[in-house]
Amino acid sequence: MITAYVGVGSNIERRRHIEAAIQELSLVGSELRLSTIYECPAQGFDSHPFFNLVVELKTSLSLHDFQQCLKDAEYRWGRDIDAKKYQDRTLDMDIILFGDVISPSSPVVPRPDIYQYPFVIQPLYELCPELNIPGTDLSIEKVWQNAELLEQLKPVPLWFSIK
């Protein structure tokens, strides 16, 4: 079993789609752990705020099969097949870390978002601060210590239970 970390986000019917993401992830993995859910402004475009979190889970799928399952779930929940990077999302699920795997092409893992977005590093810090990012000498905690804009994140109380 591989431990994967998946970034989840939505800014369209946020509660419905965050719950849907957790249900979908429970179908492809086990032992789910959720970070705090955060409300944060859209990054790179002007729109409604997002709900974001990171989910830790165990999976027996390969990286590419796992990615395909996430993409299929996004499409089932209304994401456009030709969605652009900076636009509203019903559901967005990105593989942040996948065990010790380093993949330089689709999907790129570790995902560079770790270093760029507070809504990725803060939840990762909650789940696995001591974890070293594969291919680097950096721990999640070390990256978190240098993160900016963490004050933009507003915790959202959990409104559902996970199985």
Short mmCIF file of N, CA and C in Angstrom, two decimals:
data_model
loop_
_atom_site.label_atom_id
_atom_site.label_comp_id
_atom_site.label_asym_id
_atom_site.label_seq_id
_atom_site.Cartn_x
_atom_site.Cartn_y
_atom_site.Cartn_z
N MET A 1 0.84 -1.18 0.00
CA MET A 1 0.00 0.00 0.00
C MET A 1 0.89 1.25 0.00
N ILE A 2 0.45 2.21 -0.76
CA ILE A 2 1.17 3.48 -0.87
C ILE A 2 0.37 4.55 -0.14
N THR A 3 1.06 5.42 0.58
CA THR A 3 0.40 6.56 1.19
C THR A 3 0.42 7.71 0.20
N ALA A 4 -0.78 8.19 -0.12
CA ALA A 4 -0.94 9.30 -1.06
C ALA A 4 -1.55 10.49 -0.34
N TYR A 5 -1.21 11.66 -0.83
CA TYR A 5 -1.79 12.91 -0.33
C TYR A 5 -2.44 13.61 -1.52
N VAL A 6 -3.72 13.89 -1.37
CA VAL A 6 -4.51 14.47 -2.46
C VAL A 6 -5.05 15.82 -2.03
N GLY A 7 -4.77 16.83 -2.84
CA GLY A 7 -5.36 18.15 -2.62
C GLY A 7 -6.75 18.17 -3.23
N VAL A 8 -7.71 18.65 -2.45
CA VAL A 8 -9.10 18.69 -2.89
C VAL A 8 -9.58 20.13 -2.81
N GLY A 9 -10.26 20.59 -3.86
CA GLY A 9 -10.79 21.94 -3.85
C GLY A 9 -12.08 22.06 -4.63
N SER A 10 -12.87 23.06 -4.25
CA SER A 10 -14.12 23.37 -4.95
C SER A 10 -14.53 24.80 -4.63
N ASN A 11 -15.08 25.48 -5.65
CA ASN A 11 -15.69 26.77 -5.38
C ASN A 11 -17.09 26.88 -6.01
N ILE A 12 -17.64 25.75 -6.40
CA ILE A 12 -19.01 25.66 -6.88
C ILE A 12 -19.71 24.61 -6.02
N GLU A 13 -20.80 25.01 -5.34
CA GLU A 13 -21.49 24.09 -4.43
C GLU A 13 -20.44 23.37 -3.57
N ARG A 14 -19.68 24.17 -2.87
CA ARG A 14 -18.49 23.68 -2.17
C ARG A 14 -18.76 22.53 -1.21
N ARG A 15 -19.76 22.64 -0.38
CA ARG A 15 -20.02 21.58 0.61
C ARG A 15 -20.36 20.26 -0.09
N ARG A 16 -21.22 20.34 -1.06
CA ARG A 16 -21.63 19.14 -1.81
C ARG A 16 -20.42 18.46 -2.46
N HIS A 17 -19.57 19.25 -3.09
CA HIS A 17 -18.47 18.67 -3.85
C HIS A 17 -17.31 18.21 -2.97
N ILE A 18 -17.09 18.87 -1.84
CA ILE A 18 -16.06 18.38 -0.91
C ILE A 18 -16.50 17.02 -0.34
N GLU A 19 -17.76 16.91 0.04
CA GLU A 19 -18.27 15.61 0.51
C GLU A 19 -18.14 14.55 -0.57
N ALA A 20 -18.47 14.92 -1.81
CA ALA A 20 -18.37 13.97 -2.93
C ALA A 20 -16.94 13.50 -3.10
N ALA A 21 -15.98 14.42 -2.97
CA ALA A 21 -14.57 14.04 -3.11
C ALA A 21 -14.17 13.01 -2.07
N ILE A 22 -14.62 13.20 -0.84
CA ILE A 22 -14.27 12.25 0.22
C ILE A 22 -14.88 10.89 -0.06
N GLN A 23 -16.12 10.88 -0.53
CA GLN A 23 -16.76 9.62 -0.91
C GLN A 23 -15.98 8.94 -2.03
N GLU A 24 -15.61 9.70 -3.03
CA GLU A 24 -14.85 9.14 -4.17
C GLU A 24 -13.50 8.61 -3.72
N LEU A 25 -12.80 9.34 -2.87
CA LEU A 25 -11.49 8.89 -2.41
C LEU A 25 -11.61 7.62 -1.56
N SER A 26 -12.70 7.47 -0.84
CA SER A 26 -12.89 6.26 -0.03
C SER A 26 -13.09 5.03 -0.92
N LEU A 27 -13.41 5.23 -2.18
CA LEU A 27 -13.58 4.11 -3.11
C LEU A 27 -12.24 3.63 -3.67
N VAL A 28 -11.22 4.47 -3.64
CA VAL A 28 -9.93 4.12 -4.22
C VAL A 28 -8.83 4.01 -3.18
N GLY A 29 -9.20 4.19 -1.91
CA GLY A 29 -8.22 4.11 -0.85
C GLY A 29 -8.86 3.79 0.48
N SER A 30 -8.02 3.65 1.48
CA SER A 30 -8.50 3.33 2.83
C SER A 30 -7.73 4.20 3.83
N GLU A 31 -8.17 4.12 5.08
CA GLU A 31 -7.53 4.86 6.18
C GLU A 31 -7.42 6.35 5.88
N LEU A 32 -8.50 6.93 5.39
CA LEU A 32 -8.50 8.35 5.07
C LEU A 32 -8.32 9.21 6.31
N ARG A 33 -7.47 10.21 6.18
CA ARG A 33 -7.29 11.26 7.20
C ARG A 33 -7.46 12.58 6.49
N LEU A 34 -8.26 13.47 7.07
CA LEU A 34 -8.52 14.76 6.47
C LEU A 34 -7.83 15.86 7.26
N SER A 35 -7.27 16.81 6.53
CA SER A 35 -6.79 18.03 7.17
C SER A 35 -8.01 18.89 7.50
N THR A 36 -7.76 20.00 8.12
CA THR A 36 -8.79 21.01 8.26
C THR A 36 -9.21 21.45 6.86
N ILE A 37 -10.47 21.78 6.70
CA ILE A 37 -10.95 22.37 5.45
C ILE A 37 -10.78 23.88 5.61
N TYR A 38 -10.23 24.51 4.59
CA TYR A 38 -10.01 25.95 4.63
C TYR A 38 -10.77 26.65 3.51
N GLU A 39 -11.31 27.81 3.86
CA GLU A 39 -11.83 28.70 2.83
C GLU A 39 -10.70 29.65 2.46
N CYS A 40 -10.49 29.83 1.18
CA CYS A 40 -9.43 30.74 0.74
C CYS A 40 -9.80 31.37 -0.59
N PRO A 41 -9.21 32.52 -0.88
CA PRO A 41 -9.54 33.20 -2.13
C PRO A 41 -9.07 32.40 -3.33
N ALA A 42 -9.75 32.60 -4.45
CA ALA A 42 -9.31 32.00 -5.70
C ALA A 42 -7.90 32.53 -6.01
N GLN A 43 -7.04 31.67 -6.50
CA GLN A 43 -5.66 32.04 -6.82
C GLN A 43 -5.51 32.14 -8.34
N GLY A 44 -5.06 33.29 -8.82
CA GLY A 44 -4.79 33.45 -10.24
C GLY A 44 -5.96 33.96 -11.07
N PHE A 45 -7.14 34.08 -10.44
CA PHE A 45 -8.29 34.63 -11.14
C PHE A 45 -9.29 35.15 -10.12
N ASP A 46 -10.17 36.03 -10.58
CA ASP A 46 -11.14 36.67 -9.71
C ASP A 46 -12.42 35.86 -9.70
N SER A 47 -12.75 35.26 -8.56
CA SER A 47 -13.96 34.45 -8.48
C SER A 47 -14.32 34.21 -7.02
N HIS A 48 -15.26 33.30 -6.82
CA HIS A 48 -15.72 32.93 -5.49
C HIS A 48 -14.61 32.20 -4.74
N PRO A 49 -14.60 32.31 -3.40
CA PRO A 49 -13.60 31.59 -2.61
C PRO A 49 -13.76 30.07 -2.74
N PHE A 50 -12.68 29.38 -2.52
CA PHE A 50 -12.63 27.93 -2.57
C PHE A 50 -12.69 27.35 -1.17
N PHE A 51 -13.12 26.11 -1.07
CA PHE A 51 -12.84 25.25 0.08
C PHE A 51 -11.73 24.33 -0.40
N ASN A 52 -10.67 24.20 0.42
CA ASN A 52 -9.54 23.33 0.10
C ASN A 52 -9.16 22.51 1.32
N LEU A 53 -8.67 21.32 1.07
CA LEU A 53 -8.10 20.47 2.11
C LEU A 53 -7.16 19.47 1.46
N VAL A 54 -6.44 18.73 2.27
CA VAL A 54 -5.62 17.63 1.80
C VAL A 54 -6.10 16.37 2.50
N VAL A 55 -6.18 15.30 1.74
CA VAL A 55 -6.60 14.00 2.25
C VAL A 55 -5.42 13.04 2.14
N GLU A 56 -5.11 12.39 3.25
CA GLU A 56 -4.11 11.32 3.27
C GLU A 56 -4.87 10.02 3.17
N LEU A 57 -4.36 9.08 2.35
CA LEU A 57 -5.00 7.77 2.24
C LEU A 57 -4.00 6.74 1.79
N LYS A 58 -4.37 5.49 1.98
CA LYS A 58 -3.56 4.36 1.51
C LYS A 58 -4.25 3.80 0.27
N THR A 59 -3.44 3.47 -0.75
CA THR A 59 -4.00 2.89 -1.96
C THR A 59 -3.07 1.81 -2.50
N SER A 60 -3.65 0.86 -3.19
CA SER A 60 -2.87 -0.18 -3.85
C SER A 60 -2.77 0.08 -5.36
N LEU A 61 -3.38 1.16 -5.82
CA LEU A 61 -3.34 1.49 -7.24
C LEU A 61 -1.98 2.06 -7.64
N SER A 62 -1.65 1.93 -8.92
CA SER A 62 -0.45 2.58 -9.45
C SER A 62 -0.73 4.08 -9.55
N LEU A 63 0.33 4.86 -9.70
CA LEU A 63 0.18 6.31 -9.82
C LEU A 63 -0.77 6.67 -10.96
N HIS A 64 -0.59 6.06 -12.11
CA HIS A 64 -1.40 6.43 -13.28
C HIS A 64 -2.84 5.97 -13.14
N ASP A 65 -3.06 4.80 -12.56
CA ASP A 65 -4.43 4.34 -12.32
C ASP A 65 -5.12 5.23 -11.29
N PHE A 66 -4.38 5.61 -10.26
CA PHE A 66 -4.92 6.48 -9.22
C PHE A 66 -5.31 7.83 -9.83
N GLN A 67 -4.42 8.40 -10.64
CA GLN A 67 -4.73 9.68 -11.29
C GLN A 67 -5.98 9.55 -12.16
N GLN A 68 -6.10 8.46 -12.91
CA GLN A 68 -7.26 8.29 -13.77
C GLN A 68 -8.54 8.20 -12.95
N CYS A 69 -8.50 7.53 -11.83
CA CYS A 69 -9.67 7.45 -10.95
C CYS A 69 -10.08 8.84 -10.46
N LEU A 70 -9.09 9.66 -10.11
CA LEU A 70 -9.40 11.02 -9.64
C LEU A 70 -10.01 11.85 -10.77
N LYS A 71 -9.45 11.76 -11.97
CA LYS A 71 -9.99 12.51 -13.11
C LYS A 71 -11.42 12.05 -13.42
N ASP A 72 -11.64 10.74 -13.42
CA ASP A 72 -12.98 10.22 -13.68
C ASP A 72 -13.98 10.76 -12.66
N ALA A 73 -13.57 10.81 -11.41
CA ALA A 73 -14.45 11.34 -10.35
C ALA A 73 -14.75 12.82 -10.58
N GLU A 74 -13.72 13.58 -10.96
CA GLU A 74 -13.94 15.01 -11.25
C GLU A 74 -14.99 15.18 -12.35
N TYR A 75 -14.88 14.39 -13.39
CA TYR A 75 -15.83 14.49 -14.51
C TYR A 75 -17.23 14.07 -14.09
N ARG A 76 -17.32 13.02 -13.27
CA ARG A 76 -18.64 12.59 -12.78
C ARG A 76 -19.34 13.70 -12.01
N TRP A 77 -18.55 14.53 -11.35
CA TRP A 77 -19.12 15.59 -10.52
C TRP A 77 -19.13 16.95 -11.23
N GLY A 78 -19.06 16.93 -12.55
CA GLY A 78 -19.33 18.13 -13.32
C GLY A 78 -18.15 18.94 -13.81
N ARG A 79 -16.95 18.46 -13.63
CA ARG A 79 -15.80 19.22 -14.15
C ARG A 79 -15.75 19.08 -15.66
N ASP A 80 -15.48 20.18 -16.35
CA ASP A 80 -15.34 20.15 -17.81
C ASP A 80 -14.09 19.37 -18.19
N ILE A 81 -14.19 18.55 -19.21
CA ILE A 81 -13.04 17.76 -19.66
C ILE A 81 -11.90 18.67 -20.11
N ASP A 82 -12.24 19.81 -20.70
CA ASP A 82 -11.21 20.73 -21.17
C ASP A 82 -11.07 21.94 -20.24
N ALA A 83 -11.22 21.69 -18.94
CA ALA A 83 -11.12 22.77 -17.93
C ALA A 83 -9.75 23.42 -17.98
N LYS A 84 -9.75 24.73 -17.80
CA LYS A 84 -8.51 25.50 -17.76
C LYS A 84 -8.01 25.61 -16.31
N LYS A 85 -6.75 25.99 -16.15
CA LYS A 85 -6.16 26.06 -14.82
C LYS A 85 -6.86 27.09 -13.93
N TYR A 86 -7.11 28.27 -14.45
CA TYR A 86 -7.66 29.35 -13.63
C TYR A 86 -9.13 29.57 -13.96
N GLN A 87 -9.97 28.69 -13.43
CA GLN A 87 -11.41 28.86 -13.59
C GLN A 87 -12.12 28.17 -12.44
N ASP A 88 -13.42 28.46 -12.30
CA ASP A 88 -14.21 27.85 -11.24
C ASP A 88 -14.21 26.34 -11.37
N ARG A 89 -14.37 25.67 -10.22
CA ARG A 89 -14.31 24.20 -10.18
C ARG A 89 -15.45 23.64 -9.34
N THR A 90 -16.11 22.62 -9.88
CA THR A 90 -17.02 21.85 -9.04
C THR A 90 -16.17 20.99 -8.12
N LEU A 91 -15.17 20.34 -8.72
CA LEU A 91 -14.31 19.44 -7.95
C LEU A 91 -12.95 19.37 -8.61
N ASP A 92 -11.92 19.54 -7.80
CA ASP A 92 -10.54 19.48 -8.26
C ASP A 92 -9.79 18.59 -7.29
N MET A 93 -9.18 17.52 -7.80
CA MET A 93 -8.40 16.62 -6.96
C MET A 93 -7.03 16.42 -7.61
N ASP A 94 -5.98 16.81 -6.89
CA ASP A 94 -4.62 16.73 -7.40
C ASP A 94 -3.77 15.87 -6.48
N ILE A 95 -2.98 14.99 -7.08
CA ILE A 95 -2.05 14.17 -6.31
C ILE A 95 -0.88 15.08 -5.92
N ILE A 96 -0.70 15.26 -4.62
CA ILE A 96 0.38 16.11 -4.10
C ILE A 96 1.63 15.27 -3.88
N LEU A 97 1.46 14.16 -3.19
CA LEU A 97 2.55 13.20 -2.93
C LEU A 97 1.99 11.80 -3.13
N PHE A 98 2.84 10.90 -3.61
CA PHE A 98 2.43 9.52 -3.84
C PHE A 98 3.57 8.62 -3.38
N GLY A 99 3.57 8.32 -2.08
CA GLY A 99 4.68 7.55 -1.51
C GLY A 99 5.99 8.28 -1.75
N ASP A 100 7.00 7.53 -2.17
CA ASP A 100 8.31 8.12 -2.48
C ASP A 100 8.48 8.38 -3.97
N VAL A 101 7.39 8.29 -4.72
CA VAL A 101 7.45 8.41 -6.17
C VAL A 101 7.84 9.83 -6.58
N ILE A 102 8.73 9.89 -7.56
CA ILE A 102 9.08 11.15 -8.22
C ILE A 102 8.70 10.96 -9.68
N SER A 103 7.80 11.80 -10.16
CA SER A 103 7.34 11.72 -11.55
C SER A 103 7.47 13.11 -12.18
N PRO A 104 8.35 13.24 -13.19
CA PRO A 104 8.55 14.54 -13.81
C PRO A 104 7.48 14.92 -14.84
N SER A 105 6.62 13.95 -15.20
CA SER A 105 5.58 14.25 -16.18
C SER A 105 4.24 13.76 -15.65
N SER A 106 3.21 14.06 -16.37
CA SER A 106 1.84 13.88 -15.92
C SER A 106 1.56 12.51 -15.30
N PRO A 107 1.19 12.53 -14.03
CA PRO A 107 1.14 13.66 -13.13
C PRO A 107 2.53 13.98 -12.55
N VAL A 108 2.80 15.25 -12.38
CA VAL A 108 4.05 15.67 -11.76
C VAL A 108 3.92 15.47 -10.25
N VAL A 109 4.81 14.65 -9.71
CA VAL A 109 4.80 14.33 -8.28
C VAL A 109 6.25 14.31 -7.82
N PRO A 110 6.56 14.95 -6.69
CA PRO A 110 5.73 15.78 -5.84
C PRO A 110 5.22 17.01 -6.61
N ARG A 111 4.02 17.39 -6.31
CA ARG A 111 3.40 18.51 -7.01
C ARG A 111 4.03 19.83 -6.55
N PRO A 112 4.45 20.68 -7.48
CA PRO A 112 5.09 21.96 -7.11
C PRO A 112 4.20 22.88 -6.27
N ASP A 113 2.90 22.63 -6.24
CA ASP A 113 1.97 23.43 -5.43
C ASP A 113 2.38 23.45 -3.96
N ILE A 114 3.14 22.46 -3.53
CA ILE A 114 3.61 22.40 -2.13
C ILE A 114 4.34 23.69 -1.78
N TYR A 115 5.08 24.22 -2.73
CA TYR A 115 5.92 25.40 -2.50
C TYR A 115 5.20 26.71 -2.82
N GLN A 116 4.04 26.62 -3.47
CA GLN A 116 3.39 27.82 -4.00
C GLN A 116 2.14 28.26 -3.26
N TYR A 117 1.37 27.33 -2.74
CA TYR A 117 0.04 27.67 -2.26
C TYR A 117 -0.14 27.36 -0.77
N PRO A 118 -0.61 28.34 -0.01
CA PRO A 118 -0.85 28.10 1.41
C PRO A 118 -1.90 27.02 1.66
N PHE A 119 -2.87 26.88 0.75
CA PHE A 119 -3.92 25.87 0.93
C PHE A 119 -3.44 24.46 0.65
N VAL A 120 -2.18 24.31 0.25
CA VAL A 120 -1.56 22.99 0.11
C VAL A 120 -0.62 22.72 1.28
N ILE A 121 0.27 23.67 1.57
CA ILE A 121 1.28 23.42 2.60
C ILE A 121 0.69 23.39 4.01
N GLN A 122 -0.28 24.24 4.31
CA GLN A 122 -0.87 24.22 5.66
C GLN A 122 -1.54 22.88 5.96
N PRO A 123 -2.40 22.36 5.08
CA PRO A 123 -2.99 21.05 5.35
C PRO A 123 -1.96 19.92 5.41
N LEU A 124 -0.96 19.97 4.54
CA LEU A 124 0.10 18.96 4.60
C LEU A 124 0.82 19.01 5.93
N TYR A 125 1.09 20.22 6.39
CA TYR A 125 1.76 20.40 7.68
C TYR A 125 0.94 19.76 8.81
N GLU A 126 -0.37 19.88 8.75
CA GLU A 126 -1.22 19.27 9.77
C GLU A 126 -1.13 17.75 9.74
N LEU A 127 -1.04 17.18 8.54
CA LEU A 127 -1.09 15.72 8.39
C LEU A 127 0.28 15.05 8.54
N CYS A 128 1.34 15.69 8.06
CA CYS A 128 2.64 14.99 8.02
C CYS A 128 3.82 15.96 8.08
N PRO A 129 3.95 16.73 9.16
CA PRO A 129 5.01 17.74 9.21
C PRO A 129 6.42 17.18 9.08
N GLU A 130 6.65 15.98 9.55
CA GLU A 130 8.00 15.40 9.56
C GLU A 130 8.38 14.73 8.25
N LEU A 131 7.42 14.55 7.37
CA LEU A 131 7.66 13.85 6.11
C LEU A 131 8.61 14.64 5.23
N ASN A 132 9.63 13.96 4.68
CA ASN A 132 10.52 14.61 3.72
C ASN A 132 9.90 14.51 2.33
N ILE A 133 9.97 15.59 1.60
CA ILE A 133 9.47 15.63 0.23
C ILE A 133 10.42 14.82 -0.63
N PRO A 134 9.91 13.78 -1.33
CA PRO A 134 10.80 12.93 -2.15
C PRO A 134 11.64 13.75 -3.13
N GLY A 135 12.91 13.38 -3.21
CA GLY A 135 13.83 14.05 -4.12
C GLY A 135 14.45 15.32 -3.54
N THR A 136 14.12 15.64 -2.27
CA THR A 136 14.67 16.83 -1.62
C THR A 136 15.14 16.47 -0.22
N ASP A 137 15.80 17.41 0.42
CA ASP A 137 16.16 17.27 1.83
C ASP A 137 15.22 18.08 2.70
N LEU A 138 14.09 18.50 2.13
CA LEU A 138 13.15 19.36 2.84
C LEU A 138 12.01 18.58 3.45
N SER A 139 11.72 18.89 4.70
CA SER A 139 10.53 18.33 5.33
C SER A 139 9.35 19.26 5.03
N ILE A 140 8.16 18.73 5.19
CA ILE A 140 6.96 19.56 5.06
C ILE A 140 7.04 20.73 6.04
N GLU A 141 7.48 20.45 7.26
CA GLU A 141 7.58 21.52 8.26
C GLU A 141 8.52 22.64 7.80
N LYS A 142 9.64 22.29 7.20
CA LYS A 142 10.60 23.30 6.74
C LYS A 142 9.97 24.19 5.67
N VAL A 143 9.24 23.59 4.74
CA VAL A 143 8.57 24.38 3.70
C VAL A 143 7.50 25.26 4.34
N TRP A 144 6.75 24.69 5.28
CA TRP A 144 5.69 25.44 5.98
C TRP A 144 6.26 26.66 6.70
N GLN A 145 7.43 26.48 7.33
CA GLN A 145 8.04 27.59 8.07
C GLN A 145 8.34 28.79 7.16
N ASN A 146 8.54 28.54 5.89
CA ASN A 146 8.85 29.61 4.93
C ASN A 146 7.65 30.02 4.09
N ALA A 147 6.49 29.44 4.37
CA ALA A 147 5.29 29.72 3.57
C ALA A 147 4.77 31.12 3.82
N GLU A 148 4.17 31.67 2.80
CA GLU A 148 3.56 33.00 2.89
C GLU A 148 2.06 32.89 2.72
N LEU A 149 1.37 33.90 3.16
CA LEU A 149 -0.08 34.05 2.98
C LEU A 149 -0.92 33.02 3.73
N LEU A 150 -0.34 32.39 4.74
CA LEU A 150 -1.12 31.43 5.53
C LEU A 150 -2.30 32.11 6.23
N GLU A 151 -2.18 33.40 6.48
CA GLU A 151 -3.26 34.13 7.14
C GLU A 151 -4.51 34.25 6.26
N GLN A 152 -4.40 33.96 4.98
CA GLN A 152 -5.56 33.99 4.08
C GLN A 152 -6.51 32.82 4.34
N LEU A 153 -6.01 31.79 4.98
CA LEU A 153 -6.80 30.57 5.18
C LEU A 153 -7.75 30.73 6.36
N LYS A 154 -9.02 30.41 6.13
CA LYS A 154 -10.01 30.48 7.20
C LYS A 154 -10.56 29.07 7.43
N PRO A 155 -10.32 28.49 8.62
CA PRO A 155 -10.83 27.14 8.89
C PRO A 155 -12.36 27.08 8.79
N VAL A 156 -12.82 25.98 8.23
CA VAL A 156 -14.25 25.72 8.07
C VAL A 156 -14.59 24.50 8.92
N PRO A 157 -15.57 24.60 9.83
CA PRO A 157 -15.94 23.43 10.63
C PRO A 157 -16.41 22.27 9.74
N LEU A 158 -16.01 21.08 10.11
CA LEU A 158 -16.42 19.89 9.37
C LEU A 158 -17.92 19.68 9.57
N TRP A 159 -18.66 19.49 8.51
CA TRP A 159 -20.13 19.38 8.56
C TRP A 159 -20.61 17.96 8.24
N PHE A 160 -19.69 17.03 8.03
CA PHE A 160 -20.06 15.65 7.70
C PHE A 160 -19.09 14.71 8.43
N SER A 161 -19.44 13.44 8.46
CA SER A 161 -18.54 12.47 9.07
C SER A 161 -17.99 11.55 7.99
N ILE A 162 -16.78 11.06 8.21
CA ILE A 162 -16.19 10.13 7.26
C ILE A 162 -16.31 8.72 7.81
N LYS A 163 -16.39 7.80 6.89
CA LYS A 163 -16.58 6.39 7.28
C LYS A 163 -15.28 5.67 7.41
#
